[in-house]
């Protein structure tokens, strides 16, 4: 099944549009993403997060698909009612929407998050889906230290302005420049379409990456924290290269299973061996017949010949049916 039922699609869209709970934010002063582009982008919709007063709220984060069953996102996207990061889903239901630039549509995939792994130090988490996603390019992990001045791109869902009360249903994107690096983090500032293009609250976990809109990109970092949007200051991103070995230790088996999956195309039958003209398959080669066998069969041959001659004569009253 490539999409949720109409009811669940409407539910997720309502949460994404800020119908319930705390407003969620997306890239401020960014640009709309066309259908079919950046399909690895993930919307994580939390429905029914427990609150400290015993109530429930709804929220969302962003992420990127890095294996058929694993989504890369921010560690703080999974906090319990006491504001502590936890290695488990925290909502009654967390829905991952992948390959859908327009949340009001039905393209792409939807799956439930059933497991969460938190990195011990970096603001990075991995969310496992209840079914594999196919047909969408996976994000590759950056293994080199980011370079100051390097330009990266971000995709995310939510508000396009910090004062808005409803999130956008269209995936947003913008370009950013790396300004600094530390052991686990990097700083980025808006580059295009404006210098105040910036990430907002629930862009958390959204991937900063290099690569085009339709190919397999390389993820450099994920949105962690920053000033209220929009702004011209620096946002802080968790570096992927710093924790790539840990990420691979979690998703490696899934990547290997996907790579080893046999083709669904039926195997073609091997061509039959060449045969001589007039020969029949699976029959032994012709052997010479013994002369004695001809002598013994002569009376039978003569009898059959006589019968054929008699039956060949026309007989009165015999008609063939038309």
CSV table of C-alpha atoms in Angstrom, one decimal:
chain,number,residue,atom,x,y,z
A,1,UNK,CA,0.0,0.0,0.0
A,2,UNK,CA,1.6,3.3,-1.1
A,3,UNK,CA,-0.6,5.6,0.9
A,4,UNK,CA,-2.8,5.8,4.0
A,5,UNK,CA,-6.5,5.5,3.9
A,6,UNK,CA,-8.3,8.8,3.2
A,7,UNK,CA,-9.2,9.2,6.9
A,8,UNK,CA,-5.6,8.8,8.1
A,9,UNK,CA,-4.3,11.0,5.3
A,10,UNK,CA,-6.7,13.7,6.4
A,11,UNK,CA,-5.7,13.3,10.0
A,12,UNK,CA,-2.0,13.6,9.2
A,13,UNK,CA,-2.6,16.6,7.0
A,14,UNK,CA,-4.6,18.3,9.8
A,15,UNK,CA,-1.8,17.8,12.3
A,16,UNK,CA,0.7,19.1,9.7
A,17,UNK,CA,-1.5,22.1,9.1
A,18,UNK,CA,-1.4,23.0,12.8
A,19,UNK,CA,-5.0,22.0,13.5
A,20,UNK,CA,-4.1,20.7,17.0
A,21,UNK,CA,-1.5,21.5,19.7
A,22,UNK,CA,1.6,23.5,19.5
A,23,UNK,CA,2.3,25.2,16.1
A,24,UNK,CA,5.1,23.6,14.0
A,25,UNK,CA,7.5,25.6,11.9
A,26,UNK,CA,9.2,25.0,8.5
A,27,UNK,CA,11.8,26.9,6.5
A,28,UNK,CA,11.2,30.6,6.6
A,29,UNK,CA,11.6,32.6,3.4
A,30,UNK,CA,12.3,29.4,1.5
A,31,UNK,CA,10.9,28.0,-1.8
A,32,UNK,CA,8.2,25.5,-2.7
A,33,UNK,CA,9.4,22.0,-3.7
A,34,UNK,CA,7.8,20.6,-6.8
A,35,UNK,CA,6.1,17.2,-6.8
A,36,UNK,CA,8.6,14.4,-7.4
A,37,UNK,CA,11.7,16.3,-6.0
A,38,UNK,CA,13.6,15.5,-2.8
A,39,UNK,CA,11.5,12.4,-2.3
A,40,UNK,CA,13.8,11.3,0.6
A,41,UNK,CA,12.4,14.1,2.7
A,42,UNK,CA,10.3,12.8,5.7
A,43,UNK,CA,7.6,14.3,7.7
A,44,UNK,CA,7.3,12.8,11.2
A,45,UNK,CA,3.8,13.5,12.6
A,46,UNK,CA,3.3,12.8,16.3
A,47,UNK,CA,-0.3,12.2,17.3
A,48,UNK,CA,-1.0,12.0,21.1
A,49,UNK,CA,2.2,13.0,22.9
A,50,UNK,CA,1.7,12.8,26.7
A,51,UNK,CA,2.1,16.1,28.6
A,52,UNK,CA,3.3,16.7,32.2
A,53,UNK,CA,-0.3,17.6,33.2
A,54,UNK,CA,-1.7,14.3,32.0
A,55,UNK,CA,-3.0,15.7,28.7
A,56,UNK,CA,-2.0,15.0,25.1
A,57,UNK,CA,-0.6,17.2,22.3
A,58,UNK,CA,0.4,16.8,18.7
A,59,UNK,CA,3.6,17.9,17.0
A,60,UNK,CA,6.0,17.0,14.1
A,61,UNK,CA,9.6,16.9,13.0
A,62,UNK,CA,11.4,16.5,9.7
A,63,UNK,CA,13.9,13.8,8.6
A,64,UNK,CA,15.6,12.0,5.8
A,65,UNK,CA,15.4,8.4,4.5
A,66,UNK,CA,18.8,6.7,4.9
A,67,UNK,CA,17.8,3.1,4.5
A,68,UNK,CA,14.5,1.3,3.5
A,69,UNK,CA,13.4,1.2,7.2
A,70,UNK,CA,15.4,3.9,8.9
A,71,UNK,CA,14.8,7.7,9.1
A,72,UNK,CA,17.5,10.1,10.2
A,73,UNK,CA,16.2,12.9,12.5
A,74,UNK,CA,17.0,15.0,15.6
A,75,UNK,CA,17.3,13.4,19.0
A,76,UNK,CA,15.1,16.0,20.7
A,77,UNK,CA,12.2,15.0,18.4
A,78,UNK,CA,11.6,12.1,20.9
A,79,UNK,CA,11.2,13.5,24.4
A,80,UNK,CA,8.9,12.2,27.1
A,81,UNK,CA,6.6,14.3,29.3
A,82,UNK,CA,9.5,15.3,31.5
A,83,UNK,CA,11.4,16.8,28.5
A,84,UNK,CA,14.0,14.0,28.5
A,85,UNK,CA,15.2,12.4,25.3
A,86,UNK,CA,14.2,8.7,25.1
A,87,UNK,CA,14.9,5.8,22.8
A,88,UNK,CA,11.3,5.0,21.9
A,89,UNK,CA,8.3,6.5,20.2
A,90,UNK,CA,6.7,9.0,22.6
A,91,UNK,CA,3.3,9.6,20.9
A,92,UNK,CA,0.3,7.3,20.6
A,93,UNK,CA,1.2,7.1,17.0
A,94,UNK,CA,4.1,8.6,14.9
A,95,UNK,CA,3.5,8.5,11.2
A,96,UNK,CA,6.4,9.0,8.7
A,97,UNK,CA,5.3,10.4,5.3
A,98,UNK,CA,8.0,9.9,2.6
A,99,UNK,CA,8.0,11.0,-1.0
A,100,UNK,CA,5.1,13.4,-0.7
A,101,UNK,CA,6.0,17.1,-1.4
A,102,UNK,CA,2.3,18.0,-1.1
A,103,UNK,CA,0.9,16.7,2.2
A,104,UNK,CA,-2.7,17.0,0.9
A,105,UNK,CA,-1.9,14.4,-1.8
A,106,UNK,CA,-1.4,10.7,-1.8
A,107,UNK,CA,1.9,10.2,-3.5
A,108,UNK,CA,4.8,8.4,-1.8
A,109,UNK,CA,4.6,6.2,1.3
A,110,UNK,CA,3.3,6.4,4.9
A,111,UNK,CA,4.5,4.1,7.6
A,112,UNK,CA,4.5,4.0,11.4
A,113,UNK,CA,7.6,4.5,13.6
A,114,UNK,CA,8.0,1.5,15.8
A,115,UNK,CA,11.5,1.9,17.2
A,116,UNK,CA,13.9,4.8,18.1
A,117,UNK,CA,17.6,4.8,18.7
A,118,UNK,CA,19.3,7.9,20.3
A,119,UNK,CA,22.9,8.8,19.9
A,120,UNK,CA,24.5,9.3,23.3
A,121,UNK,CA,26.0,12.7,22.6
A,122,UNK,CA,24.9,14.2,19.3
A,123,UNK,CA,21.4,15.6,18.8
A,124,UNK,CA,20.7,12.7,16.4
A,125,UNK,CA,18.2,9.9,16.5
A,126,UNK,CA,17.2,7.1,14.1
A,127,UNK,CA,13.5,6.1,13.7
A,128,UNK,CA,12.7,2.6,12.4
A,129,UNK,CA,9.6,2.1,10.2
A,130,UNK,CA,7.2,-0.8,10.4
A,131,UNK,CA,7.7,-1.5,6.7
A,132,UNK,CA,10.4,-0.9,4.1
A,133,UNK,CA,10.2,2.0,1.7
A,134,UNK,CA,11.0,1.2,-1.9
A,135,UNK,CA,11.5,3.2,-5.1
A,136,UNK,CA,12.9,6.3,-3.4
A,137,UNK,CA,16.6,7.3,-3.5
A,138,UNK,CA,18.3,6.9,-0.1
A,139,UNK,CA,20.4,9.6,1.4
A,140,UNK,CA,24.1,8.7,1.6
A,141,UNK,CA,26.0,9.5,4.8
A,142,UNK,CA,28.7,12.2,4.7
A,143,UNK,CA,32.1,10.8,5.9
A,144,UNK,CA,34.2,13.9,5.7
A,145,UNK,CA,34.4,17.0,7.9
A,146,UNK,CA,32.3,19.8,6.6
A,147,UNK,CA,34.2,22.7,5.1
A,148,UNK,CA,33.6,26.3,6.1
A,149,UNK,CA,32.0,28.2,3.2
A,150,UNK,CA,30.4,25.0,1.8
A,151,UNK,CA,26.9,25.5,0.5
A,152,UNK,CA,24.2,22.9,1.5
A,153,UNK,CA,20.5,22.6,1.0
A,154,UNK,CA,17.7,22.0,3.6
A,155,UNK,CA,14.2,20.6,3.1
A,156,UNK,CA,11.4,20.8,5.7
A,157,UNK,CA,7.7,21.1,6.4
A,158,UNK,CA,5.7,23.6,8.6
A,159,UNK,CA,5.4,27.3,9.0
A,160,UNK,CA,7.0,29.6,6.5
A,161,UNK,CA,7.0,32.4,9.0
A,162,UNK,CA,7.5,32.4,12.8
A,163,UNK,CA,4.2,34.3,13.3
A,164,UNK,CA,2.1,32.0,11.2
A,165,UNK,CA,-0.5,29.8,13.0
A,166,UNK,CA,-0.7,27.0,10.5
A,167,UNK,CA,2.0,25.0,8.8
A,168,UNK,CA,2.3,24.7,5.1
A,169,UNK,CA,1.3,21.6,3.3
A,170,UNK,CA,4.0,22.0,0.7
A,171,UNK,CA,7.6,20.9,1.3
A,172,UNK,CA,10.0,23.9,1.5
A,173,UNK,CA,13.7,24.3,0.7
A,174,UNK,CA,16.5,26.8,0.9
A,175,UNK,CA,20.3,27.0,0.6
A,176,UNK,CA,22.7,27.6,3.5
A,177,UNK,CA,26.4,28.2,4.0
A,178,UNK,CA,28.5,26.5,6.6
A,179,UNK,CA,30.1,29.1,8.9
A,180,UNK,CA,31.8,27.0,11.6
A,181,UNK,CA,32.4,23.5,12.9
A,182,UNK,CA,32.9,21.8,16.3
A,183,UNK,CA,33.3,18.2,17.3
A,184,UNK,CA,29.6,17.3,16.8
A,185,UNK,CA,28.0,20.3,15.3
A,186,UNK,CA,28.3,23.0,12.6
A,187,UNK,CA,26.9,26.5,12.1
A,188,UNK,CA,24.9,27.5,9.0
A,189,UNK,CA,23.4,30.8,7.8
A,190,UNK,CA,20.9,31.5,5.1
A,191,UNK,CA,22.2,31.8,1.5
A,192,UNK,CA,19.3,31.6,-0.9
A,193,UNK,CA,16.7,32.6,-1.9
A,194,UNK,CA,17.5,35.2,0.9
A,195,UNK,CA,20.0,35.9,3.6
A,196,UNK,CA,17.3,35.5,6.2
A,197,UNK,CA,16.2,32.1,4.8
A,198,UNK,CA,16.2,30.0,8.0
A,199,UNK,CA,15.1,26.9,9.7
A,200,UNK,CA,12.3,27.1,12.3
A,201,UNK,CA,11.2,25.0,15.3
A,202,UNK,CA,9.7,21.8,13.8
A,203,UNK,CA,12.2,21.7,10.9
A,204,UNK,CA,14.1,19.8,13.7
A,205,UNK,CA,15.7,16.7,12.2
A,206,UNK,CA,15.5,18.1,8.6
A,207,UNK,CA,18.5,17.2,6.5
A,208,UNK,CA,21.2,19.6,5.3
A,209,UNK,CA,22.6,17.9,2.2
A,210,UNK,CA,24.4,18.2,-1.1
A,211,UNK,CA,23.1,16.9,-4.4
A,212,UNK,CA,20.3,17.5,-6.9
A,213,UNK,CA,16.5,17.3,-6.6
A,214,UNK,CA,16.2,13.8,-8.1
A,215,UNK,CA,19.4,12.0,-7.4
A,216,UNK,CA,20.8,10.3,-4.3
A,217,UNK,CA,22.0,13.1,-2.0
A,218,UNK,CA,24.7,13.2,0.7
A,219,UNK,CA,23.4,14.3,4.1
A,220,UNK,CA,25.8,16.6,5.9
A,221,UNK,CA,23.8,17.4,9.1
A,222,UNK,CA,20.4,17.7,10.6
A,223,UNK,CA,18.6,20.7,12.1
A,224,UNK,CA,19.2,21.0,15.8
A,225,UNK,CA,18.6,24.5,17.2
A,226,UNK,CA,18.7,28.2,16.4
A,227,UNK,CA,17.0,31.6,17.0
A,228,UNK,CA,13.4,32.4,16.3
A,229,UNK,CA,12.7,32.5,12.5
A,230,UNK,CA,13.2,34.2,10.2
A,231,UNK,CA,16.6,35.5,11.1
A,232,UNK,CA,20.1,36.2,9.6
A,233,UNK,CA,22.0,34.6,12.4
A,234,UNK,CA,23.5,31.1,12.5
A,235,UNK,CA,21.5,27.9,13.1
A,236,UNK,CA,23.2,24.9,14.7
A,237,UNK,CA,23.2,21.5,13.0
A,238,UNK,CA,24.3,18.1,14.2
A,239,UNK,CA,27.1,16.7,12.1
A,240,UNK,CA,26.5,13.4,10.4
A,241,UNK,CA,30.1,12.6,9.7
A,242,UNK,CA,30.9,12.7,13.4
A,243,UNK,CA,28.5,9.9,14.2
A,244,UNK,CA,28.5,8.0,10.8
A,245,UNK,CA,30.0,4.8,12.3
A,246,UNK,CA,27.3,4.6,14.9
A,247,UNK,CA,24.6,5.2,12.3
A,248,UNK,CA,26.0,2.4,10.1
A,249,UNK,CA,26.1,0.1,13.1
A,250,UNK,CA,22.3,0.5,13.4
A,251,UNK,CA,21.2,0.6,9.8
A,252,UNK,CA,23.9,-1.6,8.2
A,253,UNK,CA,21.9,-4.8,8.3
A,254,UNK,CA,19.0,-3.1,6.6
A,255,UNK,CA,21.2,-1.7,3.9
A,256,UNK,CA,22.8,-5.1,3.3
A,257,UNK,CA,19.4,-6.8,3.1
A,258,UNK,CA,18.2,-4.3,0.5
A,259,UNK,CA,21.4,-4.7,-1.5
A,260,UNK,CA,21.1,-8.5,-1.5
A,261,UNK,CA,17.4,-8.6,-2.3
A,262,UNK,CA,17.0,-10.7,-5.5
A,263,UNK,CA,15.5,-9.3,-8.6
A,264,UNK,CA,11.7,-9.8,-9.0
A,265,UNK,CA,12.2,-10.3,-12.7
A,266,UNK,CA,11.6,-14.0,-13.6
A,267,UNK,CA,14.7,-15.9,-14.6
A,268,UNK,CA,14.9,-16.6,-18.3
A,269,UNK,CA,15.0,-20.3,-19.4
A,270,UNK,CA,18.3,-21.5,-20.8
A,271,UNK,CA,18.2,-22.0,-24.6
A,272,UNK,CA,17.5,-25.5,-25.8
A,273,UNK,CA,20.5,-27.2,-27.5
A,274,UNK,CA,20.7,-27.0,-31.3
A,275,UNK,CA,19.0,-29.9,-33.1
A,276,UNK,CA,19.6,-31.4,-36.5
A,277,UNK,CA,17.0,-30.6,-39.1
A,278,UNK,CA,14.2,-33.3,-38.9
A,279,UNK,CA,15.3,-34.7,-35.5
A,280,UNK,CA,13.0,-34.9,-32.4
A,281,UNK,CA,14.0,-33.8,-29.0
A,282,UNK,CA,14.8,-36.4,-26.3
A,283,UNK,CA,14.9,-39.3,-28.8
A,284,UNK,CA,17.9,-41.6,-29.2
A,285,UNK,CA,19.9,-41.5,-32.4
A,286,UNK,CA,18.7,-43.8,-35.3
A,287,UNK,CA,20.1,-47.3,-35.3
A,288,UNK,CA,20.3,-49.8,-38.3
A,289,UNK,CA,17.5,-52.3,-38.4
A,290,UNK,CA,18.4,-56.0,-38.5
A,291,UNK,CA,17.6,-57.8,-41.9
A,292,UNK,CA,16.0,-60.7,-40.0
A,293,UNK,CA,13.5,-58.3,-38.6
A,294,UNK,CA,12.5,-57.3,-42.1
A,295,UNK,CA,11.9,-61.0,-43.1
A,296,UNK,CA,9.8,-61.7,-40.1
A,297,UNK,CA,7.6,-58.6,-40.7
A,298,UNK,CA,7.1,-59.2,-44.5
A,299,UNK,CA,3.7,-61.2,-44.2
A,300,UNK,CA,2.3,-58.4,-41.9
A,301,UNK,CA,3.3,-55.7,-44.4
A,302,UNK,CA,1.6,-57.6,-47.3
A,303,UNK,CA,-1.7,-58.0,-45.3
A,304,UNK,CA,-1.8,-54.3,-44.4
A,305,UNK,CA,-1.3,-53.4,-48.0
A,306,UNK,CA,-4.2,-55.5,-49.1
A,307,UNK,CA,-6.6,-54.0,-46.5
A,308,UNK,CA,-5.6,-50.5,-47.6
A,309,UNK,CA,-6.4,-51.3,-51.3
A,310,UNK,CA,-9.8,-52.7,-50.3
A,311,UNK,CA,-10.8,-49.7,-48.1
A,312,UNK,CA,-9.7,-47.3,-50.8
A,313,UNK,CA,-12.6,-48.4,-53.2
A,314,UNK,CA,-15.7,-46.2,-53.2
A,315,UNK,CA,-18.7,-47.7,-51.5
A,316,UNK,CA,-22.3,-47.0,-52.4
A,317,UNK,CA,-24.3,-45.0,-49.9
A,318,UNK,CA,-21.3,-43.7,-48.0
A,319,UNK,CA,-21.4,-39.9,-47.6
A,320,UNK,CA,-19.4,-37.6,-45.5
A,321,UNK,CA,-21.3,-35.2,-43.4
A,322,UNK,CA,-20.9,-31.5,-44.5
